[in-house]
Amino acid sequence: MEHLKALGIKFVMIAAVLLIILTLLFDVPFMDTIWTSLVLTIFAYVLGDFILFRLAPKRLRNIMATIADLIIGFLVIWYMLIALTDANENLAVGAIISAIVIALGEWFFHKYLDRTVFVGKYISKLDEVSGVAKKH
C-alpha cells in the first residue's frame, strides 16, 4: 500500500511540474502532459526509486537516485514530446527545465521513501560489507 501512496505522490509532483512548464509555458496539450507524467512516473519509480535507490549504499542513495531521475526525466519527457507533439528545439529546453525541477523535488521524495516506504526493508550489499547496515 505504501508503494501506491508513493506512486500517487510522485505522479502529482511530476504532473504539477509538467503542467506548469510544458502546458502553460510551452503550449503542450494538456492530455499530452498527463500521458508524459504517467509514463515518467512509472519509469522513474521502477528504475530510479525501486531499483537504484533502494539497492544503493545508504549514504549515496539519494544523490545517485536524484541524478538517475534527472537523466530518466529528460529522456522520457523528450521522447514523449517527440512522440506526441510537433517537437522542436524549444521543447528540448522545456524538457531540460522540467527534468531539473523534477530532480529537485525527487531529492525530497527520496527522503520520504527512506522514512516511510523503504525504512529498514532493503539494505545494500555494500552497506553490509562496510558495516553501515549495523549502524542504522
Short mmCIF file of N, CA and C in Angstrom, two decimals:
data_model
loop_
_atom_site.label_atom_id
_atom_site.label_comp_id
_atom_site.label_asym_id
_atom_site.label_seq_id
_atom_site.Cartn_x
_atom_site.Cartn_y
_atom_site.Cartn_z
N MET A 1 0.82 -1.20 0.00
CA MET A 1 0.00 0.00 0.00
C MET A 1 0.87 1.27 0.00
N GLU A 2 2.01 1.18 0.68
CA GLU A 2 2.91 2.33 0.73
C GLU A 2 3.46 2.67 -0.66
N HIS A 3 3.65 1.64 -1.49
CA HIS A 3 4.15 1.90 -2.84
C HIS A 3 3.11 2.66 -3.67
N LEU A 4 1.84 2.31 -3.52
CA LEU A 4 0.78 3.02 -4.25
C LEU A 4 0.69 4.47 -3.80
N LYS A 5 0.82 4.69 -2.51
CA LYS A 5 0.80 6.06 -1.99
C LYS A 5 2.00 6.85 -2.54
N ALA A 6 3.17 6.22 -2.54
CA ALA A 6 4.37 6.87 -3.07
C ALA A 6 4.22 7.17 -4.56
N LEU A 7 3.66 6.23 -5.32
CA LEU A 7 3.41 6.46 -6.74
C LEU A 7 2.46 7.63 -6.96
N GLY A 8 1.43 7.70 -6.13
CA GLY A 8 0.48 8.82 -6.23
C GLY A 8 1.14 10.16 -5.96
N ILE A 9 1.95 10.21 -4.92
CA ILE A 9 2.67 11.45 -4.59
C ILE A 9 3.60 11.84 -5.73
N LYS A 10 4.32 10.86 -6.24
CA LYS A 10 5.27 11.11 -7.33
C LYS A 10 4.53 11.61 -8.58
N PHE A 11 3.40 10.99 -8.91
CA PHE A 11 2.63 11.41 -10.08
C PHE A 11 2.14 12.85 -9.93
N VAL A 12 1.61 13.18 -8.77
CA VAL A 12 1.11 14.55 -8.55
C VAL A 12 2.24 15.55 -8.68
N MET A 13 3.40 15.24 -8.10
CA MET A 13 4.55 16.14 -8.20
C MET A 13 4.98 16.33 -9.65
N ILE A 14 5.14 15.24 -10.37
CA ILE A 14 5.57 15.31 -11.77
C ILE A 14 4.53 16.01 -12.63
N ALA A 15 3.26 15.66 -12.45
CA ALA A 15 2.20 16.29 -13.25
C ALA A 15 2.13 17.78 -13.00
N ALA A 16 2.27 18.20 -11.75
CA ALA A 16 2.22 19.64 -11.44
C ALA A 16 3.36 20.38 -12.13
N VAL A 17 4.56 19.83 -12.06
CA VAL A 17 5.72 20.47 -12.71
C VAL A 17 5.52 20.53 -14.22
N LEU A 18 5.12 19.41 -14.81
CA LEU A 18 4.97 19.38 -16.27
C LEU A 18 3.81 20.25 -16.75
N LEU A 19 2.73 20.30 -15.99
CA LEU A 19 1.61 21.17 -16.39
C LEU A 19 2.03 22.64 -16.38
N ILE A 20 2.77 23.03 -15.37
CA ILE A 20 3.23 24.42 -15.30
C ILE A 20 4.23 24.72 -16.41
N ILE A 21 5.23 23.87 -16.55
CA ILE A 21 6.31 24.17 -17.50
C ILE A 21 5.89 23.87 -18.94
N LEU A 22 5.43 22.65 -19.19
CA LEU A 22 5.15 22.26 -20.57
C LEU A 22 3.84 22.84 -21.10
N THR A 23 2.77 22.72 -20.32
CA THR A 23 1.47 23.16 -20.81
C THR A 23 1.34 24.68 -20.76
N LEU A 24 1.68 25.28 -19.64
CA LEU A 24 1.50 26.73 -19.52
C LEU A 24 2.56 27.53 -20.26
N LEU A 25 3.82 27.10 -20.19
CA LEU A 25 4.90 27.88 -20.79
C LEU A 25 5.23 27.48 -22.23
N PHE A 26 5.06 26.20 -22.56
CA PHE A 26 5.46 25.73 -23.89
C PHE A 26 4.28 25.25 -24.74
N ASP A 27 3.07 25.47 -24.28
CA ASP A 27 1.84 25.16 -25.03
C ASP A 27 1.70 23.70 -25.45
N VAL A 28 2.21 22.79 -24.65
CA VAL A 28 1.99 21.36 -24.90
C VAL A 28 0.56 21.05 -24.47
N PRO A 29 -0.20 20.31 -25.29
CA PRO A 29 -1.58 19.99 -24.92
C PRO A 29 -1.68 19.28 -23.57
N PHE A 30 -2.76 19.57 -22.86
CA PHE A 30 -2.99 19.04 -21.51
C PHE A 30 -2.86 17.52 -21.45
N MET A 31 -3.54 16.80 -22.34
CA MET A 31 -3.51 15.33 -22.29
C MET A 31 -2.12 14.78 -22.61
N ASP A 32 -1.38 15.45 -23.47
CA ASP A 32 -0.01 15.02 -23.75
C ASP A 32 0.85 15.14 -22.50
N THR A 33 0.61 16.19 -21.74
CA THR A 33 1.35 16.38 -20.49
C THR A 33 0.96 15.32 -19.46
N ILE A 34 -0.31 14.98 -19.38
CA ILE A 34 -0.77 13.95 -18.44
C ILE A 34 -0.17 12.59 -18.82
N TRP A 35 -0.20 12.23 -20.10
CA TRP A 35 0.41 10.98 -20.55
C TRP A 35 1.90 10.95 -20.24
N THR A 36 2.57 12.04 -20.50
CA THR A 36 4.01 12.13 -20.21
C THR A 36 4.26 11.96 -18.72
N SER A 37 3.42 12.58 -17.90
CA SER A 37 3.55 12.46 -16.44
C SER A 37 3.38 11.02 -15.99
N LEU A 38 2.40 10.33 -16.56
CA LEU A 38 2.13 8.94 -16.19
C LEU A 38 3.30 8.03 -16.57
N VAL A 39 3.78 8.16 -17.80
CA VAL A 39 4.90 7.33 -18.26
C VAL A 39 6.15 7.62 -17.44
N LEU A 40 6.44 8.89 -17.21
CA LEU A 40 7.62 9.25 -16.42
C LEU A 40 7.52 8.74 -14.99
N THR A 41 6.35 8.84 -14.39
CA THR A 41 6.16 8.35 -13.02
C THR A 41 6.50 6.87 -12.93
N ILE A 42 6.00 6.09 -13.86
CA ILE A 42 6.23 4.64 -13.82
C ILE A 42 7.71 4.32 -14.06
N PHE A 43 8.29 4.87 -15.12
CA PHE A 43 9.70 4.61 -15.42
C PHE A 43 10.60 5.05 -14.27
N ALA A 44 10.40 6.26 -13.78
CA ALA A 44 11.27 6.80 -12.74
C ALA A 44 11.11 6.04 -11.43
N TYR A 45 9.89 5.61 -11.10
CA TYR A 45 9.70 4.88 -9.85
C TYR A 45 10.37 3.51 -9.92
N VAL A 46 10.16 2.81 -11.02
CA VAL A 46 10.75 1.47 -11.14
C VAL A 46 12.27 1.54 -11.22
N LEU A 47 12.79 2.35 -12.13
CA LEU A 47 14.25 2.40 -12.34
C LEU A 47 14.98 3.20 -11.27
N GLY A 48 14.50 4.40 -10.98
CA GLY A 48 15.21 5.29 -10.07
C GLY A 48 14.98 5.00 -8.61
N ASP A 49 13.73 4.72 -8.25
CA ASP A 49 13.39 4.57 -6.83
C ASP A 49 13.41 3.12 -6.37
N PHE A 50 12.71 2.26 -7.08
CA PHE A 50 12.57 0.87 -6.63
C PHE A 50 13.86 0.07 -6.82
N ILE A 51 14.56 0.29 -7.91
CA ILE A 51 15.79 -0.47 -8.15
C ILE A 51 17.01 0.26 -7.61
N LEU A 52 17.32 1.41 -8.17
CA LEU A 52 18.56 2.11 -7.81
C LEU A 52 18.55 2.63 -6.37
N PHE A 53 17.53 3.37 -5.98
CA PHE A 53 17.50 4.00 -4.66
C PHE A 53 17.55 2.97 -3.54
N ARG A 54 16.72 1.96 -3.63
CA ARG A 54 16.65 1.01 -2.51
C ARG A 54 17.85 0.08 -2.43
N LEU A 55 18.57 -0.10 -3.54
CA LEU A 55 19.71 -1.01 -3.53
C LEU A 55 21.06 -0.30 -3.41
N ALA A 56 21.08 1.02 -3.53
CA ALA A 56 22.33 1.77 -3.45
C ALA A 56 22.78 1.88 -1.99
N PRO A 57 24.07 2.10 -1.77
CA PRO A 57 24.56 2.31 -0.40
C PRO A 57 23.85 3.50 0.25
N LYS A 58 23.53 3.37 1.51
CA LYS A 58 22.70 4.36 2.22
C LYS A 58 23.20 5.78 2.05
N ARG A 59 24.48 6.02 2.20
CA ARG A 59 24.97 7.40 2.16
C ARG A 59 25.02 7.98 0.75
N LEU A 60 24.92 7.13 -0.29
CA LEU A 60 24.96 7.61 -1.67
C LEU A 60 23.62 7.53 -2.39
N ARG A 61 22.66 6.85 -1.77
CA ARG A 61 21.43 6.53 -2.49
C ARG A 61 20.66 7.75 -2.97
N ASN A 62 20.57 8.80 -2.18
CA ASN A 62 19.78 9.96 -2.59
C ASN A 62 20.41 10.66 -3.79
N ILE A 63 21.70 10.88 -3.74
CA ILE A 63 22.36 11.58 -4.85
C ILE A 63 22.34 10.72 -6.12
N MET A 64 22.57 9.41 -5.97
CA MET A 64 22.55 8.53 -7.14
C MET A 64 21.17 8.48 -7.77
N ALA A 65 20.14 8.34 -6.96
CA ALA A 65 18.78 8.26 -7.49
C ALA A 65 18.33 9.60 -8.07
N THR A 66 18.76 10.71 -7.47
CA THR A 66 18.38 12.02 -7.99
C THR A 66 19.02 12.27 -9.35
N ILE A 67 20.28 11.90 -9.50
CA ILE A 67 20.94 12.04 -10.81
C ILE A 67 20.26 11.13 -11.83
N ALA A 68 19.94 9.91 -11.42
CA ALA A 68 19.23 9.00 -12.33
C ALA A 68 17.87 9.57 -12.72
N ASP A 69 17.16 10.16 -11.75
CA ASP A 69 15.86 10.77 -12.06
C ASP A 69 16.00 11.94 -13.02
N LEU A 70 17.07 12.71 -12.90
CA LEU A 70 17.32 13.82 -13.82
C LEU A 70 17.49 13.29 -15.25
N ILE A 71 18.30 12.26 -15.40
CA ILE A 71 18.56 11.69 -16.73
C ILE A 71 17.31 11.01 -17.28
N ILE A 72 16.68 10.16 -16.46
CA ILE A 72 15.45 9.48 -16.89
C ILE A 72 14.38 10.51 -17.23
N GLY A 73 14.26 11.53 -16.39
CA GLY A 73 13.26 12.57 -16.62
C GLY A 73 13.44 13.25 -17.95
N PHE A 74 14.66 13.69 -18.23
CA PHE A 74 14.90 14.35 -19.51
C PHE A 74 14.60 13.43 -20.68
N LEU A 75 15.12 12.20 -20.64
CA LEU A 75 14.94 11.28 -21.76
C LEU A 75 13.48 10.93 -22.00
N VAL A 76 12.74 10.64 -20.93
CA VAL A 76 11.33 10.28 -21.09
C VAL A 76 10.52 11.48 -21.56
N ILE A 77 10.73 12.63 -20.96
CA ILE A 77 9.98 13.83 -21.37
C ILE A 77 10.27 14.16 -22.83
N TRP A 78 11.54 14.16 -23.20
CA TRP A 78 11.92 14.50 -24.57
C TRP A 78 11.34 13.49 -25.56
N TYR A 79 11.44 12.19 -25.23
CA TYR A 79 10.88 11.16 -26.11
C TYR A 79 9.37 11.32 -26.25
N MET A 80 8.68 11.52 -25.15
CA MET A 80 7.22 11.67 -25.19
C MET A 80 6.82 12.91 -25.98
N LEU A 81 7.57 13.99 -25.84
CA LEU A 81 7.26 15.20 -26.61
C LEU A 81 7.45 14.96 -28.11
N ILE A 82 8.49 14.23 -28.46
CA ILE A 82 8.70 13.89 -29.88
C ILE A 82 7.57 13.00 -30.39
N ALA A 83 7.17 12.02 -29.58
CA ALA A 83 6.14 11.07 -29.99
C ALA A 83 4.75 11.69 -30.06
N LEU A 84 4.45 12.61 -29.16
CA LEU A 84 3.08 13.12 -29.05
C LEU A 84 2.84 14.48 -29.70
N THR A 85 3.89 15.24 -29.93
CA THR A 85 3.69 16.61 -30.43
C THR A 85 4.59 16.87 -31.63
N ASP A 86 4.44 18.05 -32.19
CA ASP A 86 5.36 18.51 -33.23
C ASP A 86 6.56 19.13 -32.52
N ALA A 87 7.44 18.28 -32.03
CA ALA A 87 8.56 18.73 -31.20
C ALA A 87 9.51 19.63 -31.99
N ASN A 88 10.01 20.63 -31.31
CA ASN A 88 11.04 21.49 -31.87
C ASN A 88 12.10 21.74 -30.79
N GLU A 89 13.09 22.54 -31.13
CA GLU A 89 14.18 22.77 -30.17
C GLU A 89 13.72 23.46 -28.90
N ASN A 90 12.64 24.23 -28.96
CA ASN A 90 12.12 24.88 -27.75
C ASN A 90 11.62 23.85 -26.75
N LEU A 91 11.06 22.74 -27.26
CA LEU A 91 10.58 21.71 -26.35
C LEU A 91 11.73 20.98 -25.67
N ALA A 92 12.90 20.94 -26.30
CA ALA A 92 14.07 20.36 -25.64
C ALA A 92 14.43 21.19 -24.42
N VAL A 93 14.32 22.50 -24.55
CA VAL A 93 14.56 23.39 -23.41
C VAL A 93 13.52 23.11 -22.32
N GLY A 94 12.27 22.94 -22.71
CA GLY A 94 11.22 22.61 -21.75
C GLY A 94 11.48 21.29 -21.06
N ALA A 95 11.99 20.31 -21.80
CA ALA A 95 12.31 19.01 -21.21
C ALA A 95 13.46 19.13 -20.22
N ILE A 96 14.46 19.91 -20.55
CA ILE A 96 15.61 20.11 -19.64
C ILE A 96 15.17 20.82 -18.37
N ILE A 97 14.42 21.91 -18.52
CA ILE A 97 13.95 22.66 -17.35
C ILE A 97 13.07 21.77 -16.47
N SER A 98 12.15 21.04 -17.10
CA SER A 98 11.25 20.15 -16.36
C SER A 98 12.03 19.09 -15.60
N ALA A 99 13.01 18.48 -16.26
CA ALA A 99 13.80 17.43 -15.61
C ALA A 99 14.57 17.96 -14.41
N ILE A 100 15.10 19.17 -14.52
CA ILE A 100 15.84 19.77 -13.41
C ILE A 100 14.91 20.04 -12.23
N VAL A 101 13.75 20.62 -12.49
CA VAL A 101 12.80 20.92 -11.41
C VAL A 101 12.31 19.63 -10.76
N ILE A 102 12.00 18.63 -11.57
CA ILE A 102 11.56 17.34 -11.03
C ILE A 102 12.66 16.72 -10.18
N ALA A 103 13.90 16.77 -10.64
CA ALA A 103 15.02 16.21 -9.87
C ALA A 103 15.15 16.89 -8.51
N LEU A 104 14.94 18.19 -8.46
CA LEU A 104 14.97 18.89 -7.17
C LEU A 104 13.89 18.35 -6.24
N GLY A 105 12.70 18.13 -6.77
CA GLY A 105 11.62 17.55 -5.97
C GLY A 105 11.92 16.12 -5.56
N GLU A 106 12.59 15.39 -6.43
CA GLU A 106 12.94 13.99 -6.15
C GLU A 106 13.87 13.87 -4.94
N TRP A 107 14.74 14.86 -4.76
CA TRP A 107 15.64 14.85 -3.60
C TRP A 107 14.83 14.69 -2.31
N PHE A 108 13.73 15.44 -2.20
CA PHE A 108 12.87 15.38 -1.02
C PHE A 108 11.99 14.14 -1.03
N PHE A 109 11.56 13.72 -2.21
CA PHE A 109 10.76 12.50 -2.33
C PHE A 109 11.56 11.29 -1.84
N HIS A 110 12.84 11.24 -2.14
CA HIS A 110 13.68 10.13 -1.68
C HIS A 110 13.78 10.12 -0.15
N LYS A 111 13.82 11.27 0.47
CA LYS A 111 13.83 11.34 1.93
C LYS A 111 12.53 10.74 2.49
N TYR A 112 11.41 11.04 1.82
CA TYR A 112 10.12 10.45 2.19
C TYR A 112 10.18 8.93 2.05
N LEU A 113 10.72 8.45 0.93
CA LEU A 113 10.83 7.00 0.72
C LEU A 113 11.65 6.35 1.82
N ASP A 114 12.75 6.97 2.21
CA ASP A 114 13.60 6.44 3.27
C ASP A 114 12.86 6.34 4.60
N ARG A 115 12.04 7.33 4.89
CA ARG A 115 11.32 7.38 6.17
C ARG A 115 10.10 6.47 6.21
N THR A 116 9.44 6.25 5.08
CA THR A 116 8.15 5.57 5.13
C THR A 116 8.05 4.29 4.31
N VAL A 117 8.59 4.26 3.12
CA VAL A 117 8.38 3.12 2.23
C VAL A 117 9.47 2.06 2.39
N PHE A 118 10.71 2.47 2.39
CA PHE A 118 11.82 1.52 2.42
C PHE A 118 12.49 1.43 3.79
N VAL A 119 11.88 1.96 4.82
CA VAL A 119 12.50 2.02 6.14
C VAL A 119 12.84 0.61 6.64
N GLY A 120 14.15 0.34 6.76
CA GLY A 120 14.63 -0.92 7.29
C GLY A 120 14.36 -2.15 6.45
N LYS A 121 13.79 -2.00 5.26
CA LYS A 121 13.41 -3.16 4.46
C LYS A 121 14.49 -3.62 3.50
N TYR A 122 15.28 -2.67 3.01
CA TYR A 122 16.26 -3.01 1.98
C TYR A 122 17.62 -2.47 2.39
N ILE A 123 18.59 -3.35 2.42
CA ILE A 123 19.95 -2.94 2.77
C ILE A 123 20.87 -3.33 1.63
N SER A 124 21.64 -2.39 1.17
CA SER A 124 22.59 -2.64 0.08
C SER A 124 23.66 -3.63 0.52
N LYS A 125 24.10 -4.47 -0.40
CA LYS A 125 25.21 -5.39 -0.11
C LYS A 125 26.46 -4.61 0.27
N LEU A 126 26.66 -3.44 -0.34
CA LEU A 126 27.81 -2.61 0.02
C LEU A 126 27.71 -2.11 1.46
N ASP A 127 26.49 -1.82 1.92
CA ASP A 127 26.31 -1.40 3.31
C ASP A 127 26.63 -2.56 4.26
N GLU A 128 26.23 -3.77 3.88
CA GLU A 128 26.51 -4.93 4.73
C GLU A 128 28.02 -5.15 4.86
N VAL A 129 28.72 -5.07 3.75
CA VAL A 129 30.17 -5.29 3.73
C VAL A 129 30.90 -4.21 4.54
N SER A 130 30.47 -2.96 4.39
CA SER A 130 31.16 -1.85 5.06
C SER A 130 30.74 -1.68 6.51
N GLY A 131 29.68 -2.36 6.93
CA GLY A 131 29.22 -2.24 8.30
C GLY A 131 28.25 -1.11 8.53
N VAL A 132 27.90 -0.36 7.49
CA VAL A 132 26.96 0.75 7.63
C VAL A 132 25.59 0.24 8.05
N ALA A 133 25.22 -0.95 7.59
CA ALA A 133 23.90 -1.50 7.89
C ALA A 133 23.71 -1.69 9.39
N LYS A 134 24.78 -2.00 10.12
CA LYS A 134 24.67 -2.23 11.55
C LYS A 134 24.49 -0.93 12.33
N LYS A 135 24.93 0.17 11.75
CA LYS A 135 24.85 1.46 12.44
C LYS A 135 23.46 2.06 12.37
N HIS A 136 22.64 1.62 11.41
CA HIS A 136 21.32 2.24 11.21
C HIS A 136 20.24 1.35 11.68
#
